[in-house]
Short mmCIF file of C-alpha atoms and ligand atoms in Angstrom, two decimals:
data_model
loop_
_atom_site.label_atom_id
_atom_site.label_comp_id
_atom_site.label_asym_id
_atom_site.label_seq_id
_atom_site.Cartn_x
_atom_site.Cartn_y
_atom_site.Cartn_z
CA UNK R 8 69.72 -62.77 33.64
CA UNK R 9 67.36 -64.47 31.64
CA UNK R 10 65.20 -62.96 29.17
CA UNK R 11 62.30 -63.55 26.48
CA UNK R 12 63.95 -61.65 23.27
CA UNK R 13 62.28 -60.69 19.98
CA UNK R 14 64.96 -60.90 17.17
CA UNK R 15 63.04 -60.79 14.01
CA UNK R 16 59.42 -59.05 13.59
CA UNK R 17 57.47 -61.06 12.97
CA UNK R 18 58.71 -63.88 14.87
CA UNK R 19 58.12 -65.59 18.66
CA UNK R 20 60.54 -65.02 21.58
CA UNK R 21 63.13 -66.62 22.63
CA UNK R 22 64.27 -67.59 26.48
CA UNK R 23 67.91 -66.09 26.39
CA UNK R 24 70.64 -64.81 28.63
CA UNK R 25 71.06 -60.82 28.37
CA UNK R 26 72.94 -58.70 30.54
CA UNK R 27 71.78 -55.90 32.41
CA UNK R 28 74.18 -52.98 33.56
CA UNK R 29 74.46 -51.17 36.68
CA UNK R 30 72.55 -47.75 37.82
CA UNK R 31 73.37 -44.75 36.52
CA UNK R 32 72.77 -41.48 38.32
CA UNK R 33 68.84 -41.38 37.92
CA UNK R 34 68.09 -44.95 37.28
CA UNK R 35 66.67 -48.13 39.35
CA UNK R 36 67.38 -51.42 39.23
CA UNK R 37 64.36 -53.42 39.97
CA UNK R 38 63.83 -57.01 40.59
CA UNK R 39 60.79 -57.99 38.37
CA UNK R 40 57.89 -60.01 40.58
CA UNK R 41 55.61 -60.44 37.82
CA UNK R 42 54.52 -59.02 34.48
CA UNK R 43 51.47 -59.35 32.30
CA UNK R 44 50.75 -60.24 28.78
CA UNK R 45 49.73 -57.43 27.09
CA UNK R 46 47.92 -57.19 23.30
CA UNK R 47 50.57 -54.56 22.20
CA UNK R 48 52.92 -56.87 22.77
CA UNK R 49 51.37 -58.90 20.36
CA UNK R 50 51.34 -55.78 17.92
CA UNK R 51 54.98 -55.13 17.96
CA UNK R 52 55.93 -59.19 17.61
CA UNK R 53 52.89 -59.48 14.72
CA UNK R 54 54.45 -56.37 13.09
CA UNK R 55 51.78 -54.13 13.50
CA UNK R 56 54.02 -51.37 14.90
CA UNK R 57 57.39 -51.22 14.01
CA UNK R 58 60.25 -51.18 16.82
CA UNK R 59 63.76 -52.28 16.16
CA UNK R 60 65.41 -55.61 17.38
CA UNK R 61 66.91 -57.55 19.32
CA UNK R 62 64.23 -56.34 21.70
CA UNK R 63 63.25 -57.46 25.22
CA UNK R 64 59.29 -56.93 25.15
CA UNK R 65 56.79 -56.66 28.55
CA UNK R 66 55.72 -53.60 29.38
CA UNK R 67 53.17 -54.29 32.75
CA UNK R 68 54.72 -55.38 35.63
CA UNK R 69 55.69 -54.85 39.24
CA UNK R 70 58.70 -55.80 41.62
CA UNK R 71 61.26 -54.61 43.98
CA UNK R 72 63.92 -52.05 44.00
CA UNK R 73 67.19 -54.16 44.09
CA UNK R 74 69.55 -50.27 43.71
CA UNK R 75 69.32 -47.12 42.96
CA UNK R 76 71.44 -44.23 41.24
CA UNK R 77 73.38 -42.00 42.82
CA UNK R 78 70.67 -39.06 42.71
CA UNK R 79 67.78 -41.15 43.21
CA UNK R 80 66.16 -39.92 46.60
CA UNK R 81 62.67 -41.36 45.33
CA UNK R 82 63.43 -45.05 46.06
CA UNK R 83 65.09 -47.23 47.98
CA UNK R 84 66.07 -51.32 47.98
CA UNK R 85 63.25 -53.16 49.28
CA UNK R 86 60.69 -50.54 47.70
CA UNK R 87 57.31 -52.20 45.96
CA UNK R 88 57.27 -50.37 42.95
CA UNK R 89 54.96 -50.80 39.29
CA UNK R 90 56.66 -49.94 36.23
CA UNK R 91 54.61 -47.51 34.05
CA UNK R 92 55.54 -46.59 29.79
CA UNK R 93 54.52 -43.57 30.82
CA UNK R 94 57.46 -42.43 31.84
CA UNK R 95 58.15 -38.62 32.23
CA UNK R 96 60.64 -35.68 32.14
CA UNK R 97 58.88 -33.10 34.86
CA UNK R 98 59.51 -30.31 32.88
CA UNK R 99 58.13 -29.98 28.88
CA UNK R 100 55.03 -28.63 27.93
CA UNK R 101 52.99 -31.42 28.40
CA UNK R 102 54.39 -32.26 32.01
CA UNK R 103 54.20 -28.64 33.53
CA UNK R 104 50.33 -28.68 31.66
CA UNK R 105 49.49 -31.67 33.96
CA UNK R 106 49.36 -34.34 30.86
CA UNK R 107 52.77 -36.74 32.19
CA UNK R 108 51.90 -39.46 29.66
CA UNK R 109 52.03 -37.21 26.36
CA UNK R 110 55.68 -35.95 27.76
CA UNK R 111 57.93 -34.78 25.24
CA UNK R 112 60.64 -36.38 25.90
CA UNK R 113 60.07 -39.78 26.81
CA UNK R 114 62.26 -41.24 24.44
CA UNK R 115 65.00 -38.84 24.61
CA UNK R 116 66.51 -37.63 28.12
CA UNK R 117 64.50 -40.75 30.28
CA UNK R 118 66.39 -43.20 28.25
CA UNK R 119 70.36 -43.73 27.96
CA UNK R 120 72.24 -42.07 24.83
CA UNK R 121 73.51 -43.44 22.04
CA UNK R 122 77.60 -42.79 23.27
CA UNK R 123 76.21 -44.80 26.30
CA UNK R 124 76.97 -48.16 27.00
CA UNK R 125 73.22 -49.55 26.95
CA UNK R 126 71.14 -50.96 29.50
CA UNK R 127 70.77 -54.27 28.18
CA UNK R 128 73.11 -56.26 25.79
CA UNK R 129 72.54 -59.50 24.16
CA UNK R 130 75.90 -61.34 22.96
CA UNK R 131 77.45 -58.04 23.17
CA UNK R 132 75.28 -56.20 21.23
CA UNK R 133 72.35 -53.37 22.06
CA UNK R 134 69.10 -55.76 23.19
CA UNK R 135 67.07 -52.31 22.70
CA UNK R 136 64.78 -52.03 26.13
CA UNK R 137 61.06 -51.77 24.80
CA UNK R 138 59.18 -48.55 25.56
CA UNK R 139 61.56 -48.18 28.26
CA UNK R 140 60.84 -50.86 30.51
CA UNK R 141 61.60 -54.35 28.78
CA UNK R 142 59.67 -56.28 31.70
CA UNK R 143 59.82 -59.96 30.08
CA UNK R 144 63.12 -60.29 32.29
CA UNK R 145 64.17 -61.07 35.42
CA UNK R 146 65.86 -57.51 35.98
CA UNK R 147 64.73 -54.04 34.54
CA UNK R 148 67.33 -51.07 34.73
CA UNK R 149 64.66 -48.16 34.04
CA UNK R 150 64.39 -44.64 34.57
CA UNK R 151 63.36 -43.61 37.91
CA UNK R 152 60.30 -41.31 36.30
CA UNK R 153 59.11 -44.91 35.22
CA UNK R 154 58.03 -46.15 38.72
CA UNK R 155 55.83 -45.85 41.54
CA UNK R 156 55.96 -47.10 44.89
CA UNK R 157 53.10 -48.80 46.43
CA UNK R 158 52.21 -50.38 49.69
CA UNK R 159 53.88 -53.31 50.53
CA UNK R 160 50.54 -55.57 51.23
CA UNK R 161 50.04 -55.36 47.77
CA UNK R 162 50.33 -58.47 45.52
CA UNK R 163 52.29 -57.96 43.33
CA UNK R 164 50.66 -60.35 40.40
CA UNK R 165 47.79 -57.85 40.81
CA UNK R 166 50.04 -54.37 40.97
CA UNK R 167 51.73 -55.70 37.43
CA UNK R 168 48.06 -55.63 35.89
CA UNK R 169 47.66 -51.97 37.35
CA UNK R 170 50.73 -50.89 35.23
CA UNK R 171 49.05 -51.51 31.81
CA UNK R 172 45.75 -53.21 31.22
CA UNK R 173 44.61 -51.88 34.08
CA UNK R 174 45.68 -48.06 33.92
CA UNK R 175 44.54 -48.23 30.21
CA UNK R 176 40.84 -49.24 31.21
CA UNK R 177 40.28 -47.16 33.98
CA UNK R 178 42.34 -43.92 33.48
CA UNK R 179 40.28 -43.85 29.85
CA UNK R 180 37.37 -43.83 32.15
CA UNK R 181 38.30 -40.92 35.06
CA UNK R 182 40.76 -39.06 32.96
CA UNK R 183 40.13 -39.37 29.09
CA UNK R 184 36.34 -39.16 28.91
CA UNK R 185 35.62 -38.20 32.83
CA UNK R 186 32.28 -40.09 32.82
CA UNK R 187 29.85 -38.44 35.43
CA UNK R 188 27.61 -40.55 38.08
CA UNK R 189 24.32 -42.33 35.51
CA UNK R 190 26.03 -41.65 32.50
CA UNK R 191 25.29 -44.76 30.02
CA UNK R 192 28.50 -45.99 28.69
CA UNK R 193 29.17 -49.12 26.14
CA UNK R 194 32.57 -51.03 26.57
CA UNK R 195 33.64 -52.93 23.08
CA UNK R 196 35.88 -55.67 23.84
CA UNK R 197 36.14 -57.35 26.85
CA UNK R 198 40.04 -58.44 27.41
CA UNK R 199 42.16 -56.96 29.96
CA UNK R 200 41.59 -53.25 28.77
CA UNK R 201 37.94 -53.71 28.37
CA UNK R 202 37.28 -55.09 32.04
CA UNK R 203 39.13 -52.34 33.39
CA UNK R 204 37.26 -49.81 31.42
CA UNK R 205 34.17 -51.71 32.82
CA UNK R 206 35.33 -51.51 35.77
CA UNK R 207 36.04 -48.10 35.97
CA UNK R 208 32.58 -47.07 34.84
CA UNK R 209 31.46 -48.97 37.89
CA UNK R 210 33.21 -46.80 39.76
CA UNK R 211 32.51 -44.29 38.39
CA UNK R 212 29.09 -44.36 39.26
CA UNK R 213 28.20 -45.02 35.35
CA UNK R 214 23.90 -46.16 35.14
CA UNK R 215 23.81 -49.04 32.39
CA UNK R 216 27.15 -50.50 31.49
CA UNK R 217 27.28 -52.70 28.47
CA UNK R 218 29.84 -54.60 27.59
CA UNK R 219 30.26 -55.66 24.06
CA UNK R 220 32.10 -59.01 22.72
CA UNK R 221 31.70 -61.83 20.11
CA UNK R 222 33.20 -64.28 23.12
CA UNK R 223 30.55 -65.83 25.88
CA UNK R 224 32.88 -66.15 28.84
CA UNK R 225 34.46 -62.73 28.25
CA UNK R 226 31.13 -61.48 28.66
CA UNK R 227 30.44 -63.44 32.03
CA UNK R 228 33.41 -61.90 33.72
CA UNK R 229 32.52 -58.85 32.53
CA UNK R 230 28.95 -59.37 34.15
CA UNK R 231 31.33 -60.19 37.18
CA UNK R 232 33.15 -56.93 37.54
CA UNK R 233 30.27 -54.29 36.75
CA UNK R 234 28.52 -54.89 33.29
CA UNK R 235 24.84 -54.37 34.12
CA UNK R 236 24.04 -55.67 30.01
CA UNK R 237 26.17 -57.92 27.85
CA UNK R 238 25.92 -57.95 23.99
CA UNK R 239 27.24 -60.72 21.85
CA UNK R 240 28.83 -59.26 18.24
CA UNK R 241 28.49 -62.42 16.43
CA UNK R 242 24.66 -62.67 17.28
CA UNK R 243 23.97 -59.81 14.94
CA UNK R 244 24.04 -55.63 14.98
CA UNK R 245 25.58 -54.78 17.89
CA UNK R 246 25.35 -51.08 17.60
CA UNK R 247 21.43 -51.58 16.86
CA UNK R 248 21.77 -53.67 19.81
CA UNK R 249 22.95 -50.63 22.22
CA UNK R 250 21.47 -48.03 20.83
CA UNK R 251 17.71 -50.27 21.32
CA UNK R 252 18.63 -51.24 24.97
CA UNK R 253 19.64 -47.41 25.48
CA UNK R 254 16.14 -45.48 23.63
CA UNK R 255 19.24 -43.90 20.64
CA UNK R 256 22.80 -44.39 22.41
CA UNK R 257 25.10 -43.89 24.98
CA UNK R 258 26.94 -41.06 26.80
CA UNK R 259 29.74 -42.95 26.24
CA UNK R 260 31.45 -45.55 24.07
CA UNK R 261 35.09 -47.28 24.75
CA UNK R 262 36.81 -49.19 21.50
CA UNK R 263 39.49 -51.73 23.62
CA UNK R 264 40.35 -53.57 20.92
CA UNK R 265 42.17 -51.68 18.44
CA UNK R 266 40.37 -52.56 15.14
CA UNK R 267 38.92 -50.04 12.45
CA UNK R 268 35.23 -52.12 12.58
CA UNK R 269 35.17 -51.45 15.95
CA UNK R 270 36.23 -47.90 16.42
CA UNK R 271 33.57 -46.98 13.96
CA UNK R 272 30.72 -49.12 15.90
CA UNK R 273 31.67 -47.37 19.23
CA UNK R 274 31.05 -43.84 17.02
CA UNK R 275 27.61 -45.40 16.45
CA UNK R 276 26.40 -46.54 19.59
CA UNK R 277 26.72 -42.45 20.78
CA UNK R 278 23.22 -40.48 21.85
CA UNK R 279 23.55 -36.84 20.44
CA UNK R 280 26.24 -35.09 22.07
CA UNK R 281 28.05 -38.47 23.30
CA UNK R 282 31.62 -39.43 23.36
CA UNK R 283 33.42 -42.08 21.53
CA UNK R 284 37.09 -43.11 22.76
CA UNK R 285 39.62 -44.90 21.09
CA UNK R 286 41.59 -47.23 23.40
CA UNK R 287 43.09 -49.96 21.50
CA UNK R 288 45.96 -49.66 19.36
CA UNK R 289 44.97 -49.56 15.85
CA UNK R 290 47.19 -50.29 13.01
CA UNK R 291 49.26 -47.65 11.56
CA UNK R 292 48.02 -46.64 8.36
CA UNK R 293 44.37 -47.53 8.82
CA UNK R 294 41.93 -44.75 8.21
CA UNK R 295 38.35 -44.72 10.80
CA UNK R 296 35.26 -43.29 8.66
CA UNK R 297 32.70 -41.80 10.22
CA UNK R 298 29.76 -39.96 9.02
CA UNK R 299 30.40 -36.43 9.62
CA UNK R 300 26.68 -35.30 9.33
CA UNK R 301 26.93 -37.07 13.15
CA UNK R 302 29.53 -34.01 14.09
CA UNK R 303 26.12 -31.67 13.62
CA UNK R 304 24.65 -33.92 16.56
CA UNK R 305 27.96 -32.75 18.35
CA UNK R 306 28.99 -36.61 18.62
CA UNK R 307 33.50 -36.57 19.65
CA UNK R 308 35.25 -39.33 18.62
CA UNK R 309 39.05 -39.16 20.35
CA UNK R 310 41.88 -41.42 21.35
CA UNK R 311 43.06 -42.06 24.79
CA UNK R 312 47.29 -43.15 25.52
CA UNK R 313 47.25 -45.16 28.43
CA UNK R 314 44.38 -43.69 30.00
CA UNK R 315 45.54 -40.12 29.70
CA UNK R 316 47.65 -41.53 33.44
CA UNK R 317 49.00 -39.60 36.03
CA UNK R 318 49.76 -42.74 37.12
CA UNK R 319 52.14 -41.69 39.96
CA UNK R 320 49.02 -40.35 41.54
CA UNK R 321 46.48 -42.97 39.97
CA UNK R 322 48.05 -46.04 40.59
CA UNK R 323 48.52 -45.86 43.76
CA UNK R 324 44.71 -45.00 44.45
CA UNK R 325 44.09 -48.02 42.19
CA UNK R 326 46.33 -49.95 44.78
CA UNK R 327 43.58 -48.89 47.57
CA UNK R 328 41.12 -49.57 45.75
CA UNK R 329 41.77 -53.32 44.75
CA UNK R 330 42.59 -53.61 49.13
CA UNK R 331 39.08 -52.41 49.55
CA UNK R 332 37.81 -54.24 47.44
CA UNK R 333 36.36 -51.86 44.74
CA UNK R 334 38.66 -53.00 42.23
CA UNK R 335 38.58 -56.32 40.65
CA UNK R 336 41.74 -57.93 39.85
CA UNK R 337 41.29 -61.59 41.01
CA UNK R 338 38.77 -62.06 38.09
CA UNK R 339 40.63 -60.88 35.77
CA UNK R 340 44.40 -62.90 36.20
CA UNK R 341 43.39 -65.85 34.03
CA UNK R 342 47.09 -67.82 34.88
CA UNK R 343 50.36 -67.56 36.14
CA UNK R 344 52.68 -68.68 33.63
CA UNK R 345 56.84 -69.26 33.88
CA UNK R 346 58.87 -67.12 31.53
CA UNK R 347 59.44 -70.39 29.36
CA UNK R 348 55.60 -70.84 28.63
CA UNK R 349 55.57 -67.41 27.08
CA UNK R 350 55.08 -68.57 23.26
CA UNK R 351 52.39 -70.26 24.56
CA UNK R 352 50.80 -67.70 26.70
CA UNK R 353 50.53 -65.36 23.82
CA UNK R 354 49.33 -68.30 21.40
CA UNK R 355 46.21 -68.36 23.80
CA UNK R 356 46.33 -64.45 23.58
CA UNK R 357 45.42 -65.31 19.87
CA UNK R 358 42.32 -67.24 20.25
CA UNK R 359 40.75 -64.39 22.42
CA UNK R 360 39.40 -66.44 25.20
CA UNK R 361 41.77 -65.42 28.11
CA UNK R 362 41.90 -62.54 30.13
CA UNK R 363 45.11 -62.42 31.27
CA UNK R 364 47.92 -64.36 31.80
CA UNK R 365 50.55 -63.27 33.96
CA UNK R 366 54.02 -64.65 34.77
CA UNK R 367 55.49 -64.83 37.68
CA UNK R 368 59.45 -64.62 38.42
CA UNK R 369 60.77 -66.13 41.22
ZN1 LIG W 418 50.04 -52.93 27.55
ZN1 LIG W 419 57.78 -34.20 29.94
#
């Protein structure tokens, strides 16, 4: 099958055949529809995170169930599924507690061992499947814990966004920071993750949503799916900015872009008592200073992993949602790209004026 491989970090991918094995007892083989183009990504081929290589990166993305392992009772051929990172054991501390996406052992009994032949090869060797989907392909062999049916009228285009971005937004919304009905919240960054989180507020029942970017038409579509205010970064203090337009800050502040700068700025747009979370990825090894005087004014600064999911109960709600139009996902698809235009798609990634591109398999 073809695939979009990451040999050397950093470095771009490369379009390449790779082979993908068969099923064993607990895994799916799924035919990938579409998958997104994700920041982190970005990270891992920029070298921001470290992950070993060859590597076949994408990590959002839905498609059909092509066959299933032998004690797979979950899933069937024909199934609409979305892939999720979150995959999960059922049974460690952190499953049984009713927090799936910190399992234990995601990267140990929901992957294949290392006296295993692997899932994927590339010219005979281990292509190592990233964070065990590897959705940049035409096929993913995954774990069945890493999937979730949904209904068939679904587009799939739109499900793939649900499986990242999408989760990442909204779940940090509902599940991380559980933001009650006129709560005040301020949204920092406005790509994929950032309109979700926007969006989720909206559901949520949030009062003033502000959405925070240095980029105009990030800030229109975020006007478009639920930002009541918009504040441009490069036209000055933005955190003077949101704490004017507020009378001293928000309930809550969302950091979706994964920079120190920014992490600190949400921390300072809080009222007394409010809640700062940490979405984006930042860089290992970078420290985020705040002034702990503000911990007397019982401010919480705290991260959020993929919107603290449950995701095979949330995504399927989100799913609903989009049908009934609460959920926008139209906006928020900026193209649909072919595998081959994937250098490209994450060049534009770079300049931080898209949304999201998408591409589509056929
Ligand atoms: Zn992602
Ligand atoms: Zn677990």
């Amino acid at each position: 099958m073809k695939a979009a491989v990451l040999r050397t970090i950093p470095g771009d991918l490369e379009i390449t055949q790779v082979e993908v094995g068969e099923p064993g007892p607990r895994e799916v083989l799924v035919k990938t529809a579409a998958a997104g183009l994700c920041h982190s990504d970005l990270h891992f081929m920029e070298g921001s995170y470290p992950y070993p290589t060859p590597t076949v990166l994408g990590h959002e993305s839905a498609g059909v169930v092509e066959a299933v392992g032998s004690s797979v009772t979950e899933f069937a051929p024909g199934d609409h599924v979305i892939s999720c990172l979150s995959v999960f054991c059922g049974h460690c501390s952190y499953c049984t507690e009713g927090r799936p996406s910190l399992c234990a052992n995601k990267g140990v009994e929901t992957v294949r061992g290392m006296d295993e032949t692997p899932r994927l090869t590339v010219d005979g060797e281990i292509a190592h499947q990233f964070l065990n989907l590897s959705s940049f392909a035409e096929k993913m062999l995954v774990h069945e814990n890493a999937l979730v049916k949904i209904r068939k009228d679904m587009p799939l285009d739109k499900a793939a966004l649900i499986g990242c971005g999408v989760m990442t937004g909204v779940g940090a919304v509902f599940r991380t920071a559980k933001v009650q009905p006129g709560e005040t919240v301020a949204v920092i960054g406005c790509g994929g993750v950032g309109l979700a989180a926007i969006q989720g507020a909206r559901i949520a029942g949030a009062g003033r949503i502000i959405a925070v970017d240095m980029v105009e038409s990030k800030l229109e579509i975020a006007r478009q799916v639920g930002a009541t205010d918009t504040v441009n970064g490069s036209e000055g203090d933005a955190v003077a900015a949101v704490v004017e337009m507020t009378g001293g800050g928000v309930h809550h502040a969302f950091e979706a872009i994964g920079l120190k700068v920014t992490a600190e700025q949400a921390f300072g747009m809080l009222r007394t008592g409010g809640t700062a979370t940490v979405i984006g990825m930042i860089p290992i090894g970078v420290k985020v200073e705040v002034d702990g005087f503000q911990f007397l004014m019982e401010k919480k600064i705290q991260g959020s992993n993929m919107g603290s999911n449950q995701f095979r109960t949330d995504m399927p709600r989100l799913v609903d949602m989009y049908l009934d139009g609460r959920l926008m996902l139209d906006e928020m698809v900026s193209a649909h790209i072919q595998l081959e235009d994937i250098n490209e798609g994450f060049d534009q990634m770079k300049t931080g004026s898209i949304a999201r591109n998408v591409i589509m398999f056929d």
